[in-house]
Tab-separated table of C-alpha atoms in Angstrom:
chain	number	residue	atom	x	y	z
A	1	MET	CA	-4.417	-2.218	18.128
A	2	ASN	CA	-1.492	-4.197	16.771
A	3	PRO	CA	1.958	-3.396	18.236
A	4	SER	CA	3.311	-1.840	15.024
A	5	LEU	CA	0.316	0.474	14.741
A	6	THR	CA	0.654	1.430	18.406
A	7	ARG	CA	4.302	2.329	17.796
A	8	LEU	CA	3.379	4.228	14.629
A	9	THR	CA	0.787	6.305	16.489
A	10	GLU	CA	3.471	7.167	19.044
A	11	LEU	CA	5.690	8.493	16.222
A	12	LEU	CA	2.811	10.195	14.420
A	13	PRO	CA	-0.380	11.055	16.284
A	14	PRO	CA	-3.242	10.145	13.937
A	15	PRO	CA	-5.935	12.527	12.734
A	16	GLU	CA	-9.634	11.989	13.411
A	17	VAL	CA	-11.043	9.704	10.718
A	18	ALA	CA	-14.265	7.794	10.191
A	19	PRO	CA	-13.992	4.001	9.929
A	20	LYS	CA	-14.727	2.389	6.582
A	21	ASP	CA	-17.424	-0.121	5.694
A	22	TRP	CA	-14.945	-2.927	5.136
A	23	ALA	CA	-17.557	-5.552	4.226
A	24	ALA	CA	-18.680	-3.373	1.297
A	25	VAL	CA	-15.090	-2.623	0.282
A	26	GLU	CA	-14.098	-6.296	0.310
A	27	GLU	CA	-17.215	-7.173	-1.678
A	28	GLN	CA	-16.258	-4.596	-4.340
A	29	LEU	CA	-12.673	-5.893	-4.466
A	30	GLY	CA	-13.744	-9.515	-4.461
A	31	THR	CA	-11.263	-10.383	-1.724
A	32	GLU	CA	-10.617	-9.992	1.967
A	33	LEU	CA	-8.036	-7.461	3.084
A	34	PRO	CA	-5.428	-7.825	5.820
A	35	PRO	CA	-6.747	-6.750	9.239
A	36	ASP	CA	-3.754	-4.496	9.894
A	37	TYR	CA	-4.332	-2.581	6.636
A	38	LYS	CA	-7.952	-1.977	7.619
A	39	GLU	CA	-6.851	-0.857	11.085
A	40	LEU	CA	-4.189	1.431	9.573
A	41	VAL	CA	-6.748	3.113	7.275
A	42	ASP	CA	-9.296	3.377	10.095
A	43	THR	CA	-6.604	5.078	12.211
A	44	TYR	CA	-5.045	7.453	9.659
A	45	GLY	CA	-7.251	7.466	6.572
A	46	GLY	CA	-5.557	7.875	3.216
A	47	GLY	CA	-2.553	10.102	2.913
A	48	LEU	CA	1.194	10.475	2.702
A	49	PHE	CA	3.636	9.063	5.267
A	50	ASP	CA	7.048	10.725	5.448
A	51	GLU	CA	6.667	12.285	2.006
A	52	ASN	CA	7.187	8.839	0.448
A	53	VAL	CA	4.451	6.258	1.074
A	54	TRP	CA	0.946	7.187	-0.086
A	55	LEU	CA	-1.613	4.994	1.675
A	56	LEU	CA	-4.597	4.186	-0.541
A	57	GLU	CA	-8.031	4.340	1.018
A	58	PRO	CA	-11.397	3.156	-0.243
A	59	GLY	CA	-13.854	5.920	-1.011
A	60	CYS	CA	-11.327	8.632	-1.841
A	61	GLN	CA	-12.819	11.172	-4.260
A	62	ARG	CA	-9.669	11.178	-6.397
A	63	PRO	CA	-9.275	7.854	-8.257
A	64	ARG	CA	-5.465	7.862	-8.039
A	65	TYR	CA	-5.722	7.630	-4.250
A	66	ASP	CA	-8.742	5.309	-4.055
A	67	LEU	CA	-8.133	1.643	-3.261
A	68	ILE	CA	-10.892	0.317	-5.534
A	69	ALA	CA	-10.006	2.515	-8.529
A	70	MET	CA	-6.288	1.772	-8.187
A	71	ASP	CA	-6.957	-1.962	-7.946
A	72	THR	CA	-8.759	-1.835	-11.290
A	73	GLN	CA	-6.142	0.405	-12.890
A	74	CYS	CA	-3.200	-1.663	-11.657
A	75	ARG	CA	-4.712	-4.947	-12.794
A	76	GLU	CA	-5.332	-3.529	-16.277
A	77	SER	CA	-1.847	-1.989	-16.508
A	78	LEU	CA	-0.068	-5.135	-15.333
A	79	LYS	CA	-2.099	-7.320	-17.693
A	80	LEU	CA	-1.000	-5.167	-20.648
A	81	LEU	CA	2.643	-5.217	-19.554
A	82	TRP	CA	2.634	-8.978	-19.120
A	83	GLU	CA	0.919	-9.495	-22.480
A	84	ARG	CA	3.761	-7.466	-24.033
A	85	GLY	CA	6.327	-9.788	-22.482
A	86	GLU	CA	7.397	-8.005	-19.307
A	87	PRO	CA	8.330	-10.661	-16.744
A	88	ARG	CA	5.889	-11.198	-13.912
A	89	PRO	CA	6.664	-12.468	-10.422
A	90	ALA	CA	6.797	-16.259	-10.268
A	91	GLU	CA	4.470	-16.199	-7.242
A	92	LEU	CA	1.662	-15.155	-9.586
A	93	ASP	CA	1.930	-18.395	-11.552
A	94	GLN	CA	-0.068	-20.138	-8.818
A	95	GLU	CA	-3.731	-20.331	-9.807
A	96	GLY	CA	-5.798	-17.863	-7.816
A	97	ALA	CA	-2.812	-15.662	-6.897
A	98	ARG	CA	-3.623	-11.968	-6.965
A	99	LEU	CA	-2.003	-8.615	-6.332
A	100	VAL	CA	-3.921	-5.954	-4.390
A	101	PRO	CA	-2.401	-2.453	-4.278
A	102	TRP	CA	-2.390	-0.741	-0.883
A	103	ALA	CA	0.111	2.118	-1.272
A	104	TYR	CA	2.536	3.664	-3.708
A	105	GLU	CA	5.466	6.022	-4.054
A	106	ASP	CA	4.229	9.095	-5.886
A	107	GLU	CA	7.363	10.350	-7.656
A	108	GLY	CA	8.740	7.081	-9.030
A	109	GLY	CA	5.397	5.356	-9.378
A	110	GLU	CA	6.340	2.242	-7.403
A	111	VAL	CA	3.239	0.358	-6.283
A	112	LEU	CA	3.113	-1.612	-3.045
A	113	TYR	CA	0.931	-4.692	-3.345
A	114	PHE	CA	-0.346	-7.430	-1.105
A	115	LEU	CA	0.294	-10.852	-2.651
A	116	SER	CA	-2.793	-12.973	-2.062
A	117	THR	CA	-2.432	-16.682	-2.695
A	118	PRO	CA	-4.971	-19.466	-2.150
A	119	GLY	CA	-4.998	-20.898	1.337
A	120	GLN	CA	-3.011	-18.040	2.853
A	121	LYS	CA	-4.742	-15.793	5.382
A	122	PRO	CA	-4.655	-12.055	4.575
A	123	GLU	CA	-2.662	-11.288	7.732
A	124	ASN	CA	0.154	-13.434	6.288
A	125	TRP	CA	0.269	-11.894	2.821
A	126	PRO	CA	3.711	-10.655	1.815
A	127	ILE	CA	4.289	-7.286	0.188
A	128	LEU	CA	5.554	-6.991	-3.373
A	129	ILE	CA	6.799	-3.648	-4.651
A	130	ASN	CA	6.801	-3.077	-8.396
A	131	GLU	CA	9.372	-0.730	-9.861
A	132	GLY	CA	7.456	2.245	-11.212
A	133	ARG	CA	9.034	2.382	-14.626
A	134	GLY	CA	10.460	-1.064	-15.135
A	135	PRO	CA	10.054	-4.799	-14.619
A	136	GLU	CA	11.760	-5.234	-11.235
A	137	TRP	CA	9.961	-6.450	-8.103
A	138	GLU	CA	11.020	-6.397	-4.456
A	139	ARG	CA	9.524	-8.724	-1.848
A	140	HIS	CA	9.071	-8.020	1.864
A	141	ALA	CA	7.329	-9.793	4.689
A	142	GLY	CA	4.054	-8.305	5.856
A	143	PRO	CA	2.026	-7.143	7.518
A	144	CYS	CA	1.850	-3.686	5.967
A	145	THR	CA	1.913	-1.735	9.233
A	146	SER	CA	5.137	-3.477	10.291
A	147	PHE	CA	6.611	-2.817	6.860
A	148	LEU	CA	5.638	0.876	6.919
A	149	LEU	CA	6.986	1.316	10.445
A	150	GLY	CA	10.202	-0.445	9.436
A	151	LEU	CA	10.699	1.923	6.496
A	152	MET	CA	10.073	4.925	8.716
A	153	THR	CA	12.481	3.793	11.439
A	154	GLY	CA	15.197	2.393	9.169
A	155	GLU	CA	14.638	-1.186	10.318
A	156	ILE	CA	13.675	-2.099	6.732
A	157	GLU	CA	15.525	-0.947	3.648
A	158	SER	CA	14.105	-0.780	0.156
A	159	GLU	CA	15.832	0.354	-2.991
A	160	TYR	CA	12.563	2.065	-3.909
A	161	PHE	CA	12.586	4.264	-0.812
A	162	PRO	CA	16.209	5.431	-0.607
A	163	ASP	CA	15.280	8.640	1.247
A	164	MET	CA	13.824	6.760	4.183
A	165	PRO	CA	14.049	7.021	7.096
A	166	LEU	CA	13.546	10.753	7.507
A	167	ASP	CA	14.814	12.624	10.547
A	168	GLU	CA	11.315	13.885	11.337
A	169	HIS	CA	8.135	11.961	10.646
A	170	HIS	CA	5.122	13.478	8.910
A	171	PHE	CA	1.663	12.375	7.874
A	172	GLU	CA	-0.547	14.459	5.630
A	173	THR	CA	-4.138	13.381	5.062
A	174	ASN	CA	-5.594	13.351	1.569
A	175	GLU	CA	-7.885	16.205	2.626
A	176	GLU	CA	-4.908	18.359	3.689
A	177	ILE	CA	-3.010	17.630	0.488
A	178	PHE	CA	-5.955	18.206	-1.842
A	179	ALA	CA	-6.885	21.460	-0.083
A	180	ASN	CA	-3.350	22.754	-0.640
A	181	GLY	CA	-2.945	21.704	-4.222
């Protein structure tokens, strides 16, 4: 277990979850995924961290919370926005560059992406956050578990998560949330 995930599990004991078939998931996506993201999902499953960061998981029954469905939706949405003239991050001008969503902020609609570029290993992919209702982007170093932990502890600040860190940490699984609502 990576050190950030170990620290996260100390803050928030994880639920029991079944590991994913990552080879099948990566085949569907057409790309590898960062090892720490896969470890994070295999530890917690999909769900909501500190009422702010919704971790996408492959195989979720609700498309809005499913990694594969959200990847398709985000690519289509961004393509339309960029065709209409909304500026896109310069990093995407490199041939073969790709965004892969891994989480989002539910209320504002900000999407957290991995930025995959040719020749860069998934464990080194930075995180780009797209403003939910506008053209702004925010860049952070990865990996995602370190970023998430940093948001939760206040070691990382983001204008898209102004309420973080919370005084008490919470994690709700998708199953818990969907059963209650």
